[in-house]
PDB file of N, CA and C in Angstrom:
ATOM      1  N   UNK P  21     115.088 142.643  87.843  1.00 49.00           N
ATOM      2  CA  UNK P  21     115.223 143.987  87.344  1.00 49.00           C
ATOM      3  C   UNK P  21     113.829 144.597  87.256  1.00 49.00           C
ATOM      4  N   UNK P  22     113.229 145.624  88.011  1.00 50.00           N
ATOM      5  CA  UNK P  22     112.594 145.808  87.600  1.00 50.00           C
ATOM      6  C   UNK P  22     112.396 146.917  86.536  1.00 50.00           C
ATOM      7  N   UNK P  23     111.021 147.346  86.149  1.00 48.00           N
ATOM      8  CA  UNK P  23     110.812 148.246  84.718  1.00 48.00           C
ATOM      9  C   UNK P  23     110.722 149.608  85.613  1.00 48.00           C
ATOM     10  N   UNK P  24     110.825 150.503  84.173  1.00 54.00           N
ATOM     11  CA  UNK P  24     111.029 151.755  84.622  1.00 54.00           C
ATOM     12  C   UNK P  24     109.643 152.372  83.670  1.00 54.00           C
ATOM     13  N   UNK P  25     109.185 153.555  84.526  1.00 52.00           N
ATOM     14  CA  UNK P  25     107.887 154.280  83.739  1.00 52.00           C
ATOM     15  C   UNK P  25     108.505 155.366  83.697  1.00 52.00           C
ATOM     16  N   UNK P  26     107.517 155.716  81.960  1.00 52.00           N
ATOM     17  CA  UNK P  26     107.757 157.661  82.347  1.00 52.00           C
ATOM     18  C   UNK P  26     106.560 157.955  82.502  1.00 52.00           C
ATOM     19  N   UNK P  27     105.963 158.407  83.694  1.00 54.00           N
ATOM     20  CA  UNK P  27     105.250 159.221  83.451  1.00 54.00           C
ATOM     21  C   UNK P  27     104.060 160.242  82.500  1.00 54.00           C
ATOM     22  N   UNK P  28     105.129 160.827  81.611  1.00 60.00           N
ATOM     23  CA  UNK P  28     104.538 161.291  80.524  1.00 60.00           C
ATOM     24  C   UNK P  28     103.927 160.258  79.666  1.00 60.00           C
ATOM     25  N   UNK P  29     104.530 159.438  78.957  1.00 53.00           N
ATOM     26  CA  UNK P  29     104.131 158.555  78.118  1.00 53.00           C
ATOM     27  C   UNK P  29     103.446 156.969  78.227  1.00 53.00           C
ATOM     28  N   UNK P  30     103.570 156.415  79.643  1.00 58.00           N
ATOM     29  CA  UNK P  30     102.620 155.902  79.768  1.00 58.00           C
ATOM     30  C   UNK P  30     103.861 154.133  79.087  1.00 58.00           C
ATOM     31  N   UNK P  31     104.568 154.754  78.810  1.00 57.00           N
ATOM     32  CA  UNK P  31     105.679 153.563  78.237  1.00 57.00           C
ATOM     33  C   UNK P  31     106.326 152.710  79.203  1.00 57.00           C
ATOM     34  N   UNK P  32     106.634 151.436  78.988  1.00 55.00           N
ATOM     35  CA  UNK P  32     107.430 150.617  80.372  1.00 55.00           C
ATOM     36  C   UNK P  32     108.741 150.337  79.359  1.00 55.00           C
ATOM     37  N   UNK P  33     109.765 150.447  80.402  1.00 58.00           N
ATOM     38  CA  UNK P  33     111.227 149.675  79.743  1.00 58.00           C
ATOM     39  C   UNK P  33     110.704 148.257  80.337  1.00 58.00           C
ATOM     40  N   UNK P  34     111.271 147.488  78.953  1.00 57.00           N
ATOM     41  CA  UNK P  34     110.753 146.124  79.810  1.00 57.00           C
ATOM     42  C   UNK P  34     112.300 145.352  79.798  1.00 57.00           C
ATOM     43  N   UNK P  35     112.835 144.743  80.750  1.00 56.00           N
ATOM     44  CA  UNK P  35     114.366 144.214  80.638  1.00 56.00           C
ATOM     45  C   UNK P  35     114.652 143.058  79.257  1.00 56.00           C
ATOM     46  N   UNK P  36     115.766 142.976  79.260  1.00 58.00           N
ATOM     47  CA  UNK P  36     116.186 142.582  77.929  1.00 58.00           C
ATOM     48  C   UNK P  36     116.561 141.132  78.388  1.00 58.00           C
ATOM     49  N   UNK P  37     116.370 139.896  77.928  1.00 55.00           N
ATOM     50  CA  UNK P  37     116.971 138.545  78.549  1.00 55.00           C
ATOM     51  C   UNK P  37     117.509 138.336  77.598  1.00 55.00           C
ATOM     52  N   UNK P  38     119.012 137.803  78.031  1.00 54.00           N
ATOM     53  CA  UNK P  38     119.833 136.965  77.186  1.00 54.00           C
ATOM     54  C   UNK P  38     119.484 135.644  77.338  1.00 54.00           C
ATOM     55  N   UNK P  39     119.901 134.637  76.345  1.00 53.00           N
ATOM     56  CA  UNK P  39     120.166 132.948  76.298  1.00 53.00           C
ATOM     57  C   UNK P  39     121.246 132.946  76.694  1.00 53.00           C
ATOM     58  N   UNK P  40     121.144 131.996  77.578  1.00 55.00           N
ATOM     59  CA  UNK P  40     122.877 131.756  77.830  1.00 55.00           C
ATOM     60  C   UNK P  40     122.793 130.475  77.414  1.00 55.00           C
ATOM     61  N   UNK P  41     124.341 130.322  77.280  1.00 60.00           N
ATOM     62  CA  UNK P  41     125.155 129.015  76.673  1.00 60.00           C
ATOM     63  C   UNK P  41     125.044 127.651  77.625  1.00 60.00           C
ATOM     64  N   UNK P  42     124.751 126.934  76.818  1.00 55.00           N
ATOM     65  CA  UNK P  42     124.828 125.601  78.356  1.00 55.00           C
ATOM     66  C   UNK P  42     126.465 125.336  78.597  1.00 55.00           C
ATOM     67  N   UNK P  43     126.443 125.181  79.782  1.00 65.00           N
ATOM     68  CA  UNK P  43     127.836 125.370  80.549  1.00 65.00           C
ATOM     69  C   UNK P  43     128.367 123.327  80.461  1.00 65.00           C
ATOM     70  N   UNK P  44     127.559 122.877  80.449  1.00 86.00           N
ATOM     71  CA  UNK P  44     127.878 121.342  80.300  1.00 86.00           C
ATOM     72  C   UNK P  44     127.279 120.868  78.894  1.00 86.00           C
ATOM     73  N   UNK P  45     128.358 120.072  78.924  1.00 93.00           N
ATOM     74  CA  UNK P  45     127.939 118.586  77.789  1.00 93.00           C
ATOM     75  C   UNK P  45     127.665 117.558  78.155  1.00 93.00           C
ATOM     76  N   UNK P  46     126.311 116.850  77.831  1.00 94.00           N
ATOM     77  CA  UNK P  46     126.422 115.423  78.360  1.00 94.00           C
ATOM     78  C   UNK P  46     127.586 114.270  77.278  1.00 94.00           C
ATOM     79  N   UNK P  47     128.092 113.553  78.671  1.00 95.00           N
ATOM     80  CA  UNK P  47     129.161 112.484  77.702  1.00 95.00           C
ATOM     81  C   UNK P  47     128.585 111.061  77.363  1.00 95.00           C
ATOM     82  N   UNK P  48     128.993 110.484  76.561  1.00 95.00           N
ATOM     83  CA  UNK P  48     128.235 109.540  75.934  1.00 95.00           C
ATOM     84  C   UNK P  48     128.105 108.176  77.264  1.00 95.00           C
ATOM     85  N   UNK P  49     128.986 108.515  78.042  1.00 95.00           N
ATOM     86  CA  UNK P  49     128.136 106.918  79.268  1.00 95.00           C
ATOM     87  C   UNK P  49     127.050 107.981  79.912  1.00 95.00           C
ATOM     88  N   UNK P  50     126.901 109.262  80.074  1.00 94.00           N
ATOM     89  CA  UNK P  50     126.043 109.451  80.845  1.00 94.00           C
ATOM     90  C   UNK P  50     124.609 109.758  79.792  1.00 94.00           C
ATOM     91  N   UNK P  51     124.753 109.684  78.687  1.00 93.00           N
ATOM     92  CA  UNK P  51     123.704 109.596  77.653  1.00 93.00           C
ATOM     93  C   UNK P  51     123.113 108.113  77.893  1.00 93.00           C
ATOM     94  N   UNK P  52     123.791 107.323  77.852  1.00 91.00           N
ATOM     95  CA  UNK P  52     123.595 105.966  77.987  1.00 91.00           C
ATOM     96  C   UNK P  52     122.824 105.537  79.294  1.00 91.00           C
ATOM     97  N   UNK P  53     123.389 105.848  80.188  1.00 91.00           N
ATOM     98  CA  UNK P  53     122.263 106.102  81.411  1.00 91.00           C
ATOM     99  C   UNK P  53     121.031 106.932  81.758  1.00 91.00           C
ATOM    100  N   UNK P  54     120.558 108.064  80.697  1.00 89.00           N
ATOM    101  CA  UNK P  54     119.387 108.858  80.343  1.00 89.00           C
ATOM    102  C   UNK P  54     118.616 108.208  79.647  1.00 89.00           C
ATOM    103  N   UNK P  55     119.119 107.673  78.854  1.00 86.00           N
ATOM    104  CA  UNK P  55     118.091 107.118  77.130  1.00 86.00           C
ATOM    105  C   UNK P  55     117.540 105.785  78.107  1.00 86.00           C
ATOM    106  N   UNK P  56     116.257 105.880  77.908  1.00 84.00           N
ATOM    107  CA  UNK P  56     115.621 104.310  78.338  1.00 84.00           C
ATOM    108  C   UNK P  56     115.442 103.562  77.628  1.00 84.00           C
ATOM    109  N   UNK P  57     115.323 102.490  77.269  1.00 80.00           N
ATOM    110  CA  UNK P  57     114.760 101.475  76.554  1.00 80.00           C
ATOM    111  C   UNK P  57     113.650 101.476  75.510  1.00 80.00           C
ATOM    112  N   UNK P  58     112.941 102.238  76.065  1.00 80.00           N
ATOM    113  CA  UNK P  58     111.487 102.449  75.198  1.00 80.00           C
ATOM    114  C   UNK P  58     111.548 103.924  74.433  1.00 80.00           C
ATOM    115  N   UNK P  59     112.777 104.972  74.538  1.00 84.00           N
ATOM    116  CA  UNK P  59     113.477 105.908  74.059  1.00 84.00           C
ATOM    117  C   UNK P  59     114.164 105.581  72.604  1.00 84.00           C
ATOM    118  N   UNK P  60     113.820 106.918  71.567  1.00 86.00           N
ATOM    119  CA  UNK P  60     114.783 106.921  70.407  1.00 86.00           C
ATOM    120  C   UNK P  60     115.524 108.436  70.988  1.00 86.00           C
ATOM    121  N   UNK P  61     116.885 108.327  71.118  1.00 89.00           N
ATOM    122  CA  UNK P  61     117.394 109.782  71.056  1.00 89.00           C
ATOM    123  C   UNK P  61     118.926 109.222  70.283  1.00 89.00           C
ATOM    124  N   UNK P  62     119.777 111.115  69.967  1.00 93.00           N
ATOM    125  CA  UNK P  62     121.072 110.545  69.209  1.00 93.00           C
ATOM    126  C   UNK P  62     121.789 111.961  70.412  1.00 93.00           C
ATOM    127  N   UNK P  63     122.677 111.632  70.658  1.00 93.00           N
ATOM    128  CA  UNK P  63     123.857 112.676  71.374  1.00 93.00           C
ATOM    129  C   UNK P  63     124.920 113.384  70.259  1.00 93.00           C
ATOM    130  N   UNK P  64     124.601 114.771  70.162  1.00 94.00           N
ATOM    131  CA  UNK P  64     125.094 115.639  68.902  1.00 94.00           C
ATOM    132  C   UNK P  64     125.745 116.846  69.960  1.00 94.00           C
ATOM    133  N   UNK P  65     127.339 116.566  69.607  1.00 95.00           N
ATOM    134  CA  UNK P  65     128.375 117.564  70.510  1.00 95.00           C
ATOM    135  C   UNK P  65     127.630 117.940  71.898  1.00 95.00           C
ATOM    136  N   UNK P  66     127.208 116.402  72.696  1.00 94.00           N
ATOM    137  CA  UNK P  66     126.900 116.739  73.896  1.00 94.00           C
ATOM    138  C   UNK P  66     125.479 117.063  74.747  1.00 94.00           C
ATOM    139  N   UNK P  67     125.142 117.170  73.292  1.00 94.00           N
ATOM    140  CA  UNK P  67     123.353 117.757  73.871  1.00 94.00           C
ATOM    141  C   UNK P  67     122.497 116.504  72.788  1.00 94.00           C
ATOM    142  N   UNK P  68     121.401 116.368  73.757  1.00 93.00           N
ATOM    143  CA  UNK P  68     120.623 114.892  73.943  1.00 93.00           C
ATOM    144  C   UNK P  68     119.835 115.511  72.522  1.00 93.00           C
ATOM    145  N   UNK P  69     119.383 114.631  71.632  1.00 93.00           N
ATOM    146  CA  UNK P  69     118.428 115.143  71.405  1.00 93.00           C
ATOM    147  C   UNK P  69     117.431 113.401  70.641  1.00 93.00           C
ATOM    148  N   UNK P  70     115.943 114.175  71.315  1.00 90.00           N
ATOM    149  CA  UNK P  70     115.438 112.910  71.503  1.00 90.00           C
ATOM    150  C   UNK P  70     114.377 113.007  70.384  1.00 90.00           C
ATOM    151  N   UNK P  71     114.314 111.345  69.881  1.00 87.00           N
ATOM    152  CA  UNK P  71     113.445 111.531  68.557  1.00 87.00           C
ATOM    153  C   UNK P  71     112.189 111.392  68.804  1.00 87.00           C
ATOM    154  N   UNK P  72     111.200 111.165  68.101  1.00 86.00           N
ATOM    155  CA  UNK P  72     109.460 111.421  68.029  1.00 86.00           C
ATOM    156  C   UNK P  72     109.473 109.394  67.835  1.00 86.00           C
ATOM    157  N   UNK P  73     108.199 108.784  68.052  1.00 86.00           N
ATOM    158  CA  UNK P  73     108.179 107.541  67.283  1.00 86.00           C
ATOM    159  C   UNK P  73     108.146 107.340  65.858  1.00 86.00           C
ATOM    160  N   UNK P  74     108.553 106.500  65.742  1.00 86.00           N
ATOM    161  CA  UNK P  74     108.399 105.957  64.229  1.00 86.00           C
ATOM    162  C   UNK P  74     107.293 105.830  63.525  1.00 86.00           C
ATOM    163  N   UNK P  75     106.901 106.662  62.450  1.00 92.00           N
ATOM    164  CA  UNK P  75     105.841 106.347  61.270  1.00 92.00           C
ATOM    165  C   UNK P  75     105.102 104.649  60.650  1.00 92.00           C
ATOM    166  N   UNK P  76     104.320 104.933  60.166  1.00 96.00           N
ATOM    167  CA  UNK P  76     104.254 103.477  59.722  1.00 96.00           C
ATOM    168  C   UNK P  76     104.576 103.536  58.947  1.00 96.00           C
ATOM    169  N   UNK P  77     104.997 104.886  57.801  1.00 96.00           N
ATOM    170  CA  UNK P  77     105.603 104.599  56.567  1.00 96.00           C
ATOM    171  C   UNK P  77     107.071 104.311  56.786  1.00 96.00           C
ATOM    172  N   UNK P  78     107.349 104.655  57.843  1.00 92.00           N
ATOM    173  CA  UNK P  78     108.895 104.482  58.550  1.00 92.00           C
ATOM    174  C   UNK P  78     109.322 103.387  58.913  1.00 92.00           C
ATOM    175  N   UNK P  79     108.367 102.566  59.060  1.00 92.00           N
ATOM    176  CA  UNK P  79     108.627 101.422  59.872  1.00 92.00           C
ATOM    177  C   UNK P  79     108.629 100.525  58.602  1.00 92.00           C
ATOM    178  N   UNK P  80     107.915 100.678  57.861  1.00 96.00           N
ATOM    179  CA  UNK P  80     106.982  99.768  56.108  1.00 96.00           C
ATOM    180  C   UNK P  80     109.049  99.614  55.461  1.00 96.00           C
ATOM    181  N   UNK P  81     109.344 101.123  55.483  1.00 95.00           N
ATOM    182  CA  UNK P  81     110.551 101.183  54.749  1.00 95.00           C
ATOM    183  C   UNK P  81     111.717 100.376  55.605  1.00 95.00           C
ATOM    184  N   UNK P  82     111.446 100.766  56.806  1.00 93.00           N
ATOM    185  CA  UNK P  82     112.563 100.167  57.579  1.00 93.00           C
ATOM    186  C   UNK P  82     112.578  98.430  57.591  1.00 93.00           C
ATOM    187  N   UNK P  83     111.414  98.153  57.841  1.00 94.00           N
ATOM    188  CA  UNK P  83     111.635  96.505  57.131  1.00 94.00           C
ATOM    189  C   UNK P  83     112.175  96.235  56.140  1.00 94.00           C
ATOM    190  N   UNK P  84     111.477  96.615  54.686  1.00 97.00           N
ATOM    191  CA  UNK P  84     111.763  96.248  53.502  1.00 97.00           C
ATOM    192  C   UNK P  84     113.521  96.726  53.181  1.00 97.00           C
ATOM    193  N   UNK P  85     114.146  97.733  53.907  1.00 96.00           N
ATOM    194  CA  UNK P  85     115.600  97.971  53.753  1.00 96.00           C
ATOM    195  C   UNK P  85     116.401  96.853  54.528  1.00 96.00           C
ATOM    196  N   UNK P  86     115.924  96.524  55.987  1.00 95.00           N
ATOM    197  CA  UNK P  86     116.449  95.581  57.230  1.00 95.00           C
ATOM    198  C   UNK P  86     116.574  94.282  55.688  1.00 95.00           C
ATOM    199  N   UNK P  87     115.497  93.921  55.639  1.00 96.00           N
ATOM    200  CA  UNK P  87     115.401  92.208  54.245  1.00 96.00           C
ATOM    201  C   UNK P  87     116.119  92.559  53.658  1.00 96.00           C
ATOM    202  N   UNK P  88     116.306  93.677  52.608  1.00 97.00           N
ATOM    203  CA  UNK P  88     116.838  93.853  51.312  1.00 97.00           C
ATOM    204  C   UNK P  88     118.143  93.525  51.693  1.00 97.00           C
ATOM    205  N   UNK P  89     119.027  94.094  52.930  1.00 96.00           N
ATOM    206  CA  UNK P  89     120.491  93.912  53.221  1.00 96.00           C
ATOM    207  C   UNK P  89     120.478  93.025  53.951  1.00 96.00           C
ATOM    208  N   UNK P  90     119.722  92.445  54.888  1.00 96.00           N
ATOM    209  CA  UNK P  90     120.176  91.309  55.375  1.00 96.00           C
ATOM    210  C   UNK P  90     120.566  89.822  54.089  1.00 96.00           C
ATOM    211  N   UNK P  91     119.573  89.959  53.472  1.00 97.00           N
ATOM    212  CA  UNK P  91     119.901  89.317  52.439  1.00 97.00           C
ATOM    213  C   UNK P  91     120.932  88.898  51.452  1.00 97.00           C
ATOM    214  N   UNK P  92     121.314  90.256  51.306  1.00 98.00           N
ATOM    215  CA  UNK P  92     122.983  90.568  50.387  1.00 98.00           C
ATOM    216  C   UNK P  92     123.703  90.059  51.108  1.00 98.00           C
ATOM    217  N   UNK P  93     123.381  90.588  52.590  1.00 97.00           N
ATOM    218  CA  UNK P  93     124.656  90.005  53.730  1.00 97.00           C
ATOM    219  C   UNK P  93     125.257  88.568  53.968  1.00 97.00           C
ATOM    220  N   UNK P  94     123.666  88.297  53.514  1.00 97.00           N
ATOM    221  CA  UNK P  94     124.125  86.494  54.341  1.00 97.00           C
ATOM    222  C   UNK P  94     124.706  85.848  52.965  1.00 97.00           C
ATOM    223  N   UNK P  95     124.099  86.426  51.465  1.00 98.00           N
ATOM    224  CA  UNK P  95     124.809  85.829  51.008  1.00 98.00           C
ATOM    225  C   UNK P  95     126.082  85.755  50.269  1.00 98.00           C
ATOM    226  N   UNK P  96     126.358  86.991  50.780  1.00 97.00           N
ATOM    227  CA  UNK P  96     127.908  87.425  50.159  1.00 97.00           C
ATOM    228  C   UNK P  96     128.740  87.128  51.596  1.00 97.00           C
ATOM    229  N   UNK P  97     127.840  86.597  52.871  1.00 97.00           N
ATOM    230  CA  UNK P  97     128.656  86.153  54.013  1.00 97.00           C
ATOM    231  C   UNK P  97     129.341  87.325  54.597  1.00 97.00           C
ATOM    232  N   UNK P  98     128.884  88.588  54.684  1.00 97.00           N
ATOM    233  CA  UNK P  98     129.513  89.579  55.189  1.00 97.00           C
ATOM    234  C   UNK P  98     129.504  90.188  56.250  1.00 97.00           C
ATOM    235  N   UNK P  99     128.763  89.378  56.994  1.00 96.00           N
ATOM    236  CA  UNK P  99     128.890  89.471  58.894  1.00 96.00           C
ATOM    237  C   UNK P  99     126.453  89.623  59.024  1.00 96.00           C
ATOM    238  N   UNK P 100     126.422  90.618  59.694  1.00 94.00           N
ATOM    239  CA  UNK P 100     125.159  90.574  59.999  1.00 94.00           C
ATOM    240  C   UNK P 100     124.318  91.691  60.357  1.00 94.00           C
ATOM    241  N   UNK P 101     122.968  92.074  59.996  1.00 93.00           N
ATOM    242  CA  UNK P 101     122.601  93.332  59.971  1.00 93.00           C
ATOM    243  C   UNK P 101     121.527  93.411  61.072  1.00 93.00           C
ATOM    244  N   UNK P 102     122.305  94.335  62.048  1.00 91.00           N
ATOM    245  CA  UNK P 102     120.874  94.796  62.658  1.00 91.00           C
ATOM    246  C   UNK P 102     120.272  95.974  62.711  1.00 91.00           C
ATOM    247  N   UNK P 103     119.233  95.687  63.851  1.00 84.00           N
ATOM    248  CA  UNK P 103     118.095  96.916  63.771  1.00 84.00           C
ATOM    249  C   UNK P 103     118.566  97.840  64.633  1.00 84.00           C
ATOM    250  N   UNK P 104     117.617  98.834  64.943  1.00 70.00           N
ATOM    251  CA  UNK P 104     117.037  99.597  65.574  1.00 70.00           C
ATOM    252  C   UNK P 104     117.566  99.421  66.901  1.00 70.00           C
ATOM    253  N   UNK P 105     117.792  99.981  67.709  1.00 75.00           N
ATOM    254  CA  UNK P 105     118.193 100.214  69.262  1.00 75.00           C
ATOM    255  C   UNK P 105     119.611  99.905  69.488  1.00 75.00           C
ATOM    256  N   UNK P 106     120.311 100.156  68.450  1.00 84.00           N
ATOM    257  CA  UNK P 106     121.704  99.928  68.902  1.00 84.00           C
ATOM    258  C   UNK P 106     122.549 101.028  69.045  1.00 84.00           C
ATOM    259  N   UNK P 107     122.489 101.100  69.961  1.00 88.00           N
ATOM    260  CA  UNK P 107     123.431 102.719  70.395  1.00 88.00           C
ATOM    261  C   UNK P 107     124.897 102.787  70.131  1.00 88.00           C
ATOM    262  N   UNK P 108     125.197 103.577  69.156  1.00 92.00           N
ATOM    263  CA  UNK P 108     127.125 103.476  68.243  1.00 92.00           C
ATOM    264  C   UNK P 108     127.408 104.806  69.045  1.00 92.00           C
ATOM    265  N   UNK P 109     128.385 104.588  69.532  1.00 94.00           N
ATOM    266  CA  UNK P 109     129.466 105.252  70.166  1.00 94.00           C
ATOM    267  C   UNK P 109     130.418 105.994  68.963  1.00 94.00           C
ATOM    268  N   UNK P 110     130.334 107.394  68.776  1.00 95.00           N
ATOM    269  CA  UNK P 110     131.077 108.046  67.675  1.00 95.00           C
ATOM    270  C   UNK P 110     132.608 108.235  68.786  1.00 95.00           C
ATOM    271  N   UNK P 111     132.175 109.433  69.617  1.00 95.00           N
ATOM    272  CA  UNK P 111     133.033 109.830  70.720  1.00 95.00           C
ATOM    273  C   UNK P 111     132.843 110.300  71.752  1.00 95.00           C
ATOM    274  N   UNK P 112     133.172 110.530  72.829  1.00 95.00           N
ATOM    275  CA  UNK P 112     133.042 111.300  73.796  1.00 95.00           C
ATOM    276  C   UNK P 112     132.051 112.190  73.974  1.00 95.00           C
ATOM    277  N   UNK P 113     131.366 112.510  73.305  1.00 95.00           N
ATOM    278  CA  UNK P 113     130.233 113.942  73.335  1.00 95.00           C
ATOM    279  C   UNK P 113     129.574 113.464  72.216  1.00 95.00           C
ATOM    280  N   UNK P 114     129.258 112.340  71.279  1.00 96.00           N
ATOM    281  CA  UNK P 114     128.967 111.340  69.759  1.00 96.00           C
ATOM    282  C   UNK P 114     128.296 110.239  70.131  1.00 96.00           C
ATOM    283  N   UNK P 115     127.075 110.139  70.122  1.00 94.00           N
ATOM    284  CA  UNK P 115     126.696 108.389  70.040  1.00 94.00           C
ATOM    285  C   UNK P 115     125.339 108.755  69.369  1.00 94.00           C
ATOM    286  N   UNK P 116     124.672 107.740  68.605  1.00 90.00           N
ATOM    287  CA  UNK P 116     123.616 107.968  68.307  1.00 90.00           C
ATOM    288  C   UNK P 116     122.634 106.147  68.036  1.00 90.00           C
ATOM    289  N   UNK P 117     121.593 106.000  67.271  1.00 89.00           N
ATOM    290  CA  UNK P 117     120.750 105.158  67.262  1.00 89.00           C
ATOM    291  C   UNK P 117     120.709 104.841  66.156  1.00 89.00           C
ATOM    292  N   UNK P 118     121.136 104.424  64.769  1.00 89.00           N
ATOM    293  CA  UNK P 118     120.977 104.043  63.205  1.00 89.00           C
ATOM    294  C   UNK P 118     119.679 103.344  63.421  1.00 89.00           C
ATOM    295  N   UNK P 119     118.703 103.494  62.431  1.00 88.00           N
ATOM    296  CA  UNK P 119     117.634 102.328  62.408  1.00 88.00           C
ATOM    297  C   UNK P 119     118.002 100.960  61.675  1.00 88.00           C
ATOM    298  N   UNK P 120     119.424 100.933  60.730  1.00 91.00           N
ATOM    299  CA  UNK P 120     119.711 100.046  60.707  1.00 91.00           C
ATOM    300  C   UNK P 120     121.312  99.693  60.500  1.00 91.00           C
ATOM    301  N   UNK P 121     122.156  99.151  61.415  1.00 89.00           N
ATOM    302  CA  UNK P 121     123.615  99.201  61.512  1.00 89.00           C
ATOM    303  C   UNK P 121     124.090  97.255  60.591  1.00 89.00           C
TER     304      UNK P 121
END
């Protein structure tokens, strides 16, 4: 599109852009085939969205929570706690990464 001048005033119309809507959703096997290994992301109604690395205060907490429940776990015998990189399948257009499941 191009702009329009007046003359007199020395003014430009400048065109107006819309956002458009994304026309696709990614589905959770094809999320699964995007996310690499060395990747944190979570899939929210379809659209990727990918996390930053982990803090060291993030990481300090994420241990000391991983012990605290693994602990309870084993000894109330209630199956087993893991970490980080386990990709949970909500639904169809739903999966994400818990730091600790």
């Amino acid at each position: 599109m191009e702009s329009t001048a007046n003359p007199e005033t020395k003014f430009y119309a400048v065109p107006q852009f819309q956002t458009q809507r994304r026309r696709f959703r990614t589905t959770y096997e094809e999320f699964k085939k995007l996310i690499k290994e060395n990747q944190k992301g979570d899939l929210i109604n379809g659209v990727v969205k990918m996390k930053s690395p982990a803090t060291f205060r993030h990481e300090k907490i994420f241990i000391f929570l991983s012990t605290l429940m693994n602990s309870f776990v084993a000894a109330k015998d209630l199956g087993v706690v893991l970490g980080s990189r386990m990709l949970v399948r909500i639904d169809e257009f739903n999966g994400y990464e818990p730091d600790i499941l």
